[in-house]
Amino acid sequence: MNSGKVLELTCYESIHRPLLLGAIAGELCLCVFADMEGVAERVARQYGAAMRWNNTAVTESASRALDAYFAGDDTSMRRVPLLIGGSDFSRAVYEELRRIPAGATATYGAVAQRIGRPGAARAVGAACGANPLLLFVPCHRVVAVNGFGGYAGGIVRKTALMRHESLHFQKCK
């Protein structure tokens, strides 16, 4: 059932493959790698929105913020208005992920602890895996206590993003 909402989609060319950006009513709700099939449809269903290709002011703002991020400045990413959906738990995880500075990492267990849910490390991992706002809600900064952990965009991309941040965001280490 369409609620009259529209998920407006555009493509952003990143160094790690194209990103699919999407906004509803002036808020960014989608930033995923274009080869991540089904995510845009899932987000559209979540909000009861139709989908159409249309560059908007918020996707333009997100594109400029991504340009700055890939050039070594992530401050403008925090100014892009986000529509963060999901359960209360997922939203708490996503808000905590936004507090992890570029160039830094946190474990799934540490994120669970910080949101007041010790022992929910696996649930944090599941929330990260369902995150439709990659880079703006930086789940690539979350790692396993005994290894690298997963990433919805793929481990190669997670590694590349973490390498980019370690090179460009030294002040955050």
Coordinates of N, CA and C in Angstrom, one line a residue:
M1 N 0.8 -1.2 0.0 CA 0.0 0.0 0.0 C 0.9 1.2 0.0
N2 N 0.7 2.1 -0.9 CA 1.4 3.3 -1.0 C 0.8 4.4 -0.2
S3 N 1.6 5.0 0.6 CA 1.1 6.1 1.6 C 1.3 7.5 1.0
G4 N 1.7 7.6 -0.3 CA 1.9 8.8 -0.9 C 3.4 9.3 -0.8
K5 N 4.1 8.5 0.0 CA 5.6 8.8 0.2 C 6.3 8.3 -1.1
V6 N 7.4 9.0 -1.3 CA 8.2 8.6 -2.5 C 9.7 8.5 -2.0
L7 N 10.3 7.3 -2.3 CA 11.7 7.2 -2.1 C 12.4 7.6 -3.4
E8 N 13.1 8.7 -3.3 CA 13.7 9.3 -4.5 C 15.2 8.9 -4.5
L9 N 15.5 8.2 -5.6 CA 16.8 7.5 -5.8 C 17.7 8.3 -6.7
T10 N 19.0 8.2 -6.4 CA 20.1 8.7 -7.3 C 21.3 7.9 -7.1
C11 N 22.2 8.0 -8.0 CA 23.5 7.2 -7.9 C 24.6 8.2 -7.7
Y12 N 25.6 7.7 -6.8 CA 26.8 8.5 -6.5 C 28.0 7.6 -6.9
E13 N 28.9 8.1 -7.7 CA 30.0 7.3 -8.1 C 31.1 7.5 -7.0
S14 N 31.4 6.4 -6.3 CA 32.4 6.4 -5.3 C 33.6 5.6 -5.8
I15 N 34.7 5.7 -5.1 CA 35.9 5.0 -5.4 C 35.8 3.5 -5.2
H16 N 34.7 3.1 -4.4 CA 34.5 1.7 -4.0 C 33.3 1.2 -4.8
R17 N 32.9 1.7 -5.9 CA 31.8 1.3 -6.7 C 30.7 2.3 -6.5
P18 N 29.7 2.3 -7.4 CA 28.6 3.3 -7.2 C 27.8 3.0 -5.9
L19 N 27.3 4.1 -5.3 CA 26.5 4.1 -4.2 C 25.1 4.5 -4.6
L20 N 24.1 3.8 -4.1 CA 22.7 4.2 -4.3 C 22.2 5.0 -3.1
L21 N 21.8 6.3 -3.4 CA 21.3 7.2 -2.4 C 19.8 7.3 -2.5
G22 N 19.1 7.4 -1.4 CA 17.7 7.6 -1.4 C 17.2 8.5 -0.3
A23 N 16.2 9.3 -0.7 CA 15.6 10.2 0.3 C 14.1 10.1 0.3
I24 N 13.5 10.4 1.4 CA 12.1 10.5 1.6 C 11.8 11.8 2.3
A25 N 11.0 12.7 1.7 CA 10.6 13.9 2.3 C 11.8 14.7 2.9
G26 N 12.8 14.8 2.1 CA 13.9 15.7 2.6 C 14.9 15.1 3.6
E27 N 14.8 13.7 3.8 CA 15.7 13.1 4.7 C 16.3 11.9 4.0
L28 N 17.6 11.7 4.1 CA 18.4 10.6 3.5 C 18.0 9.3 4.3
C29 N 17.6 8.3 3.6 CA 17.3 7.0 4.3 C 18.0 5.8 3.7
L30 N 18.8 6.1 2.6 CA 19.4 5.0 1.9 C 20.8 5.5 1.4
C31 N 21.8 4.7 1.7 CA 23.1 4.9 1.2 C 23.8 3.5 1.2
V32 N 23.7 2.8 0.1 CA 24.3 1.5 0.0 C 25.0 1.3 -1.3
F33 N 25.9 0.3 -1.4 CA 26.5 0.1 -2.7 C 25.5 -0.4 -3.7
A34 N 25.5 0.0 -4.9 CA 24.5 -0.2 -5.9 C 24.3 -1.7 -6.2
D35 N 25.3 -2.5 -5.9 CA 25.2 -4.0 -6.1 C 24.6 -4.7 -4.9
M36 N 24.2 -4.0 -3.9 CA 23.5 -4.7 -2.8 C 22.0 -4.8 -3.1
E37 N 21.6 -5.8 -3.8 CA 20.3 -6.0 -4.3 C 19.2 -6.1 -3.2
G38 N 18.1 -5.5 -3.5 CA 16.9 -5.6 -2.6 C 16.9 -4.6 -1.4
V39 N 17.9 -3.9 -1.2 CA 17.9 -2.9 0.0 C 17.0 -1.8 -0.3
A40 N 17.0 -1.2 -1.5 CA 16.1 -0.1 -1.8 C 14.7 -0.5 -1.7
E41 N 14.4 -1.7 -2.2 CA 13.0 -2.2 -2.1 C 12.6 -2.4 -0.7
R42 N 13.5 -2.9 0.2 CA 13.2 -3.1 1.6 C 12.9 -1.8 2.3
V43 N 13.7 -0.8 2.0 CA 13.5 0.6 2.6 C 12.2 1.1 2.1
A44 N 11.9 1.0 0.8 CA 10.6 1.5 0.3 C 9.4 0.8 1.0
R45 N 9.5 -0.5 1.2 CA 8.4 -1.2 1.9 C 8.3 -0.7 3.4
Q46 N 9.5 -0.5 4.0 CA 9.5 -0.1 5.4 C 8.7 1.2 5.6
Y47 N 8.8 2.1 4.7 CA 8.2 3.4 4.8 C 6.9 3.5 4.0
G48 N 6.5 2.4 3.3 CA 5.3 2.5 2.5 C 5.4 3.5 1.3
A49 N 6.6 3.5 0.7 CA 6.9 4.5 -0.3 C 7.0 3.9 -1.7
A50 N 6.6 4.6 -2.7 CA 6.9 4.3 -4.1 C 8.4 4.7 -4.4
M51 N 9.0 4.2 -5.4 CA 10.3 4.5 -5.8 C 10.4 5.2 -7.1
R52 N 11.2 6.2 -7.2 CA 11.5 6.8 -8.5 C 12.9 7.4 -8.5
W53 N 13.4 7.6 -9.7 CA 14.8 8.2 -9.9 C 14.6 9.7 -9.9
N54 N 15.2 10.4 -9.0 CA 15.1 11.8 -9.0 C 16.2 12.3 -8.0
N55 N 17.0 13.2 -8.5 CA 18.0 13.8 -7.6 C 17.4 14.9 -6.8
T56 N 17.6 15.0 -5.5 CA 16.9 15.9 -4.7 C 17.9 16.8 -3.9
A57 N 17.5 17.8 -3.2 CA 18.4 18.6 -2.5 C 19.2 17.8 -1.4
V58 N 18.5 16.9 -0.8 CA 19.2 16.1 0.2 C 20.1 15.1 -0.4
T59 N 19.8 14.5 -1.5 CA 20.8 13.6 -2.2 C 22.0 14.4 -2.7
E60 N 21.7 15.6 -3.2 CA 22.9 16.5 -3.6 C 23.7 16.8 -2.4
S61 N 23.1 17.1 -1.2 CA 23.9 17.4 0.0 C 24.7 16.1 0.4
A62 N 24.0 15.0 0.3 CA 24.7 13.7 0.7 C 25.9 13.5 -0.3
S63 N 25.7 13.8 -1.5 CA 26.8 13.6 -2.5 C 28.0 14.5 -2.2
R64 N 27.7 15.7 -1.9 CA 28.8 16.7 -1.5 C 29.5 16.2 -0.2
A65 N 28.7 15.7 0.7 CA 29.2 15.2 2.0 C 30.1 14.0 1.7
L66 N 29.7 13.1 0.8 CA 30.5 12.0 0.4 C 31.8 12.4 -0.3
D67 N 31.7 13.4 -1.2 CA 32.9 14.0 -1.8 C 33.9 14.4 -0.7
A68 N 33.4 15.1 0.3 CA 34.3 15.6 1.4 C 34.9 14.4 2.2
Y69 N 34.0 13.4 2.5 CA 34.5 12.3 3.2 C 35.7 11.6 2.5
F70 N 35.5 11.4 1.2 CA 36.5 10.7 0.4 C 37.8 11.6 0.2
A71 N 37.6 12.9 0.4 CA 38.7 13.8 0.4 C 39.4 13.9 1.8
G72 N 38.8 13.3 2.8 CA 39.4 13.3 4.1 C 38.7 14.2 5.2
D73 N 37.5 14.6 4.9 CA 36.7 15.4 5.9 C 35.3 14.9 6.0
D74 N 35.0 14.4 7.2 CA 33.7 13.8 7.4 C 32.7 14.7 8.2
T75 N 33.1 16.0 8.4 CA 32.2 16.8 9.2 C 30.9 17.1 8.5
S76 N 30.8 17.3 7.2 CA 29.6 17.6 6.6 C 28.6 16.4 6.5
M77 N 29.1 15.2 6.7 CA 28.2 14.0 6.8 C 27.2 14.1 7.9
R78 N 27.7 14.7 9.0 CA 26.8 14.9 10.2 C 25.7 15.9 10.0
R79 N 25.8 16.7 9.0 CA 24.8 17.7 8.8 C 23.7 17.3 7.8
V80 N 23.9 16.1 7.2 CA 22.9 15.6 6.3 C 21.7 15.1 7.1
P81 N 20.5 15.5 6.9 CA 19.3 15.0 7.7 C 19.1 13.6 7.3
L82 N 19.0 12.7 8.4 CA 18.8 11.3 8.2 C 17.4 10.9 8.7
L83 N 16.8 9.9 8.0 CA 15.6 9.2 8.4 C 16.1 7.9 8.8
I84 N 16.1 7.6 10.1 CA 16.7 6.4 10.6 C 15.5 5.5 11.1
G85 N 15.3 4.5 10.5 CA 14.1 3.6 10.8 C 14.6 2.4 11.6
G86 N 13.7 1.4 11.7 CA 14.1 0.2 12.4 C 13.5 0.2 13.8
S87 N 13.8 -0.9 14.5 CA 13.3 -1.1 15.9 C 14.0 0.0 16.8
D88 N 13.5 0.1 18.0 CA 14.1 1.0 19.0 C 15.6 0.5 19.2
F89 N 15.8 -0.8 19.3 CA 17.2 -1.3 19.5 C 18.1 -0.9 18.3
S90 N 17.6 -1.1 17.1 CA 18.4 -0.8 15.9 C 18.7 0.7 15.9
R91 N 17.8 1.5 16.2 CA 18.0 3.0 16.2 C 19.0 3.4 17.2
A92 N 19.0 2.7 18.4 CA 20.0 3.0 19.4 C 21.3 2.6 19.0
V93 N 21.5 1.4 18.3 CA 22.7 1.0 17.7 C 23.2 2.0 16.7
Y94 N 22.4 2.4 15.8 CA 22.8 3.4 14.8 C 23.2 4.7 15.3
E95 N 22.5 5.2 16.4 CA 23.0 6.5 17.0 C 24.3 6.3 17.7
E96 N 24.6 5.1 18.3 CA 25.9 4.9 18.9 C 27.0 4.8 17.8
L97 N 26.7 4.2 16.7 CA 27.7 4.1 15.6 C 28.1 5.4 15.1
R98 N 27.1 6.4 15.1 CA 27.4 7.7 14.6 C 28.4 8.4 15.5
R99 N 28.5 7.9 16.8 CA 29.4 8.6 17.7 C 30.9 8.1 17.6
I100 N 31.1 7.0 16.8 CA 32.4 6.4 16.6 C 33.2 7.4 15.6
P101 N 34.2 8.0 16.0 CA 34.9 8.9 15.1 C 35.6 8.2 13.9
A102 N 35.7 8.9 12.8 CA 36.4 8.4 11.7 C 37.8 8.0 12.1
G103 N 38.2 6.8 11.6 CA 39.6 6.4 12.0 C 39.6 5.5 13.2
A104 N 38.5 5.4 14.0 CA 38.4 4.7 15.2 C 37.5 3.4 15.0
T105 N 37.6 2.5 15.9 CA 36.7 1.3 15.8 C 36.2 1.0 17.2
A106 N 35.1 0.2 17.2 CA 34.5 -0.3 18.5 C 34.1 -1.7 18.2
T107 N 34.1 -2.5 19.2 CA 33.7 -3.9 19.0 C 32.1 -4.0 19.2
Y108 N 31.6 -5.0 18.6 CA 30.1 -5.2 18.7 C 29.7 -5.2 20.2
G109 N 30.5 -5.9 21.0 CA 30.2 -5.9 22.5 C 30.3 -4.6 23.1
A110 N 31.3 -3.8 22.7 CA 31.4 -2.4 23.3 C 30.2 -1.6 22.9
V111 N 29.7 -1.7 21.7 CA 28.5 -1.0 21.3 C 27.3 -1.4 22.1
A112 N 27.2 -2.7 22.3 CA 26.1 -3.3 23.1 C 26.1 -2.7 24.5
Q113 N 27.3 -2.7 25.1 CA 27.5 -2.1 26.4 C 27.1 -0.7 26.5
R114 N 27.5 0.1 25.5 CA 27.3 1.6 25.5 C 25.8 1.9 25.4
I115 N 25.0 1.0 24.7 CA 23.6 1.3 24.6 C 22.8 0.6 25.7
G116 N 23.5 0.1 26.7 CA 22.8 -0.4 27.9 C 22.3 -1.9 27.7
R117 N 22.8 -2.6 26.7 CA 22.4 -3.9 26.4 C 23.6 -4.9 26.4
P118 N 24.3 -5.0 27.5 CA 25.5 -5.9 27.6 C 25.0 -7.3 27.2
G119 N 25.8 -8.0 26.5 CA 25.4 -9.4 26.1 C 24.7 -9.4 24.7
A120 N 24.4 -8.2 24.1 CA 23.7 -8.2 22.9 C 24.6 -7.9 21.7
A121 N 25.8 -8.4 21.8 CA 26.8 -8.2 20.7 C 26.3 -8.7 19.3
R122 N 25.7 -9.9 19.4 CA 25.2 -10.5 18.1 C 24.0 -9.7 17.5
A123 N 23.2 -9.2 18.4 CA 22.1 -8.3 17.9 C 22.6 -7.0 17.3
V124 N 23.7 -6.5 17.9 CA 24.3 -5.3 17.3 C 24.8 -5.7 15.9
G125 N 25.4 -6.9 15.8 CA 25.9 -7.3 14.5 C 24.7 -7.4 13.5
A126 N 23.6 -7.9 13.9 CA 22.4 -8.0 13.0 C 21.9 -6.7 12.6
A127 N 21.9 -5.7 13.6 CA 21.5 -4.3 13.2 C 22.5 -3.7 12.2
C128 N 23.7 -4.0 12.4 CA 24.7 -3.4 11.5 C 24.5 -4.0 10.1
G129 N 24.2 -5.3 10.0 CA 23.9 -6.0 8.8 C 22.7 -5.5 8.0
A130 N 21.8 -4.9 8.8 CA 20.5 -4.4 8.2 C 20.6 -2.9 7.9
N131 N 21.7 -2.2 8.2 CA 21.9 -0.8 8.1 C 21.7 -0.3 6.7
P132 N 20.7 0.5 6.4 CA 20.6 1.0 5.0 C 21.3 2.3 4.8
L133 N 22.1 2.8 5.7 CA 22.7 4.1 5.6 C 24.2 4.0 5.8
L134 N 24.8 3.1 5.0 CA 26.3 2.8 5.1 C 27.0 4.2 4.9
L135 N 28.1 4.3 5.6 CA 28.9 5.5 5.6 C 28.3 6.6 6.5
F136 N 27.0 6.9 6.4 CA 26.4 7.9 7.2 C 26.1 7.4 8.6
V137 N 25.9 6.1 8.7 CA 25.8 5.3 10.0 C 26.9 4.3 9.8
P138 N 28.1 4.6 10.3 CA 29.3 3.9 9.9 C 29.5 2.5 10.5
C139 N 28.8 1.6 10.1 CA 28.9 0.2 10.7 C 30.3 -0.4 10.3
H140 N 31.0 0.1 9.3 CA 32.3 -0.5 9.0 C 33.3 -0.3 10.1
R141 N 33.0 0.6 11.0 CA 33.9 0.9 12.2 C 33.7 -0.1 13.3
V142 N 32.7 -1.0 13.2 CA 32.5 -2.0 14.2 C 33.2 -3.3 13.9
V143 N 33.9 -3.8 14.8 CA 34.7 -5.0 14.6 C 34.4 -6.1 15.6
A144 N 34.8 -7.3 15.3 CA 34.6 -8.4 16.3 C 35.8 -8.3 17.3
V145 N 35.6 -8.8 18.5 CA 36.7 -8.8 19.5 C 37.8 -9.7 19.0
N146 N 37.6 -10.7 18.3 CA 38.6 -11.7 17.9 C 38.8 -11.7 16.4
G147 N 38.5 -10.6 15.7 CA 38.7 -10.5 14.3 C 38.0 -9.3 13.7
F148 N 37.9 -9.3 12.4 CA 37.4 -8.1 11.7 C 35.9 -8.0 11.7
G149 N 35.2 -9.1 11.7 CA 33.7 -9.0 11.7 C 33.2 -8.9 10.3
G150 N 31.9 -8.8 10.1 CA 31.4 -8.8 8.7 C 31.1 -7.3 8.3
Y151 N 30.5 -7.2 7.1 CA 30.1 -5.9 6.6 C 29.2 -6.2 5.4
A152 N 28.0 -5.5 5.5 CA 27.0 -5.8 4.4 C 27.5 -5.4 3.0
G153 N 28.5 -4.5 3.0 CA 29.1 -4.1 1.7 C 30.2 -5.0 1.2
G154 N 30.6 -6.0 2.1 CA 31.7 -6.9 1.8 C 32.9 -6.5 2.5
I155 N 33.7 -7.5 2.9 CA 34.9 -7.3 3.7 C 36.0 -6.5 2.9
V156 N 36.1 -6.7 1.6 CA 37.0 -5.9 0.8 C 36.7 -4.4 1.0
R157 N 35.5 -4.0 0.9 CA 35.1 -2.6 1.1 C 35.3 -2.1 2.5
K158 N 35.0 -3.0 3.5 CA 35.2 -2.6 4.9 C 36.7 -2.3 5.1
T159 N 37.5 -3.2 4.6 CA 39.0 -3.0 4.7 C 39.4 -1.7 4.0
A160 N 38.9 -1.4 2.8 CA 39.3 -0.2 2.1 C 38.8 1.0 2.8
L161 N 37.6 1.0 3.4 CA 37.1 2.2 4.1 C 37.9 2.4 5.4
M162 N 38.2 1.3 6.1 CA 39.1 1.5 7.3 C 40.5 2.0 6.9
R163 N 41.0 1.5 5.8 CA 42.3 2.0 5.4 C 42.2 3.5 5.0
H164 N 41.2 3.9 4.3 CA 41.0 5.3 3.9 C 40.9 6.1 5.2
E165 N 40.2 5.7 6.2 CA 40.1 6.5 7.4 C 41.4 6.5 8.2
S166 N 42.1 5.4 8.2 CA 43.4 5.4 8.9 C 44.4 6.4 8.3
L167 N 44.3 6.6 7.0 CA 45.2 7.5 6.3 C 44.7 8.9 6.3
H168 N 43.4 9.2 6.3 CA 42.9 10.5 6.2 C 42.4 11.1 7.5
F169 N 42.2 10.3 8.5 CA 41.6 10.8 9.7 C 42.6 10.5 10.9
Q170 N 43.8 10.7 10.8 CA 44.8 10.4 11.8 C 44.5 11.1 13.1
K171 N 43.9 12.2 13.1 CA 43.6 12.9 14.4 C 42.7 12.2 15.2
C172 N 41.9 11.2 14.7 CA 40.9 10.5 15.4 C 41.5 9.2 16.0
K173 N 42.7 8.9 15.7 CA 43.3 7.6 16.3 C 43.7 7.8 17.7

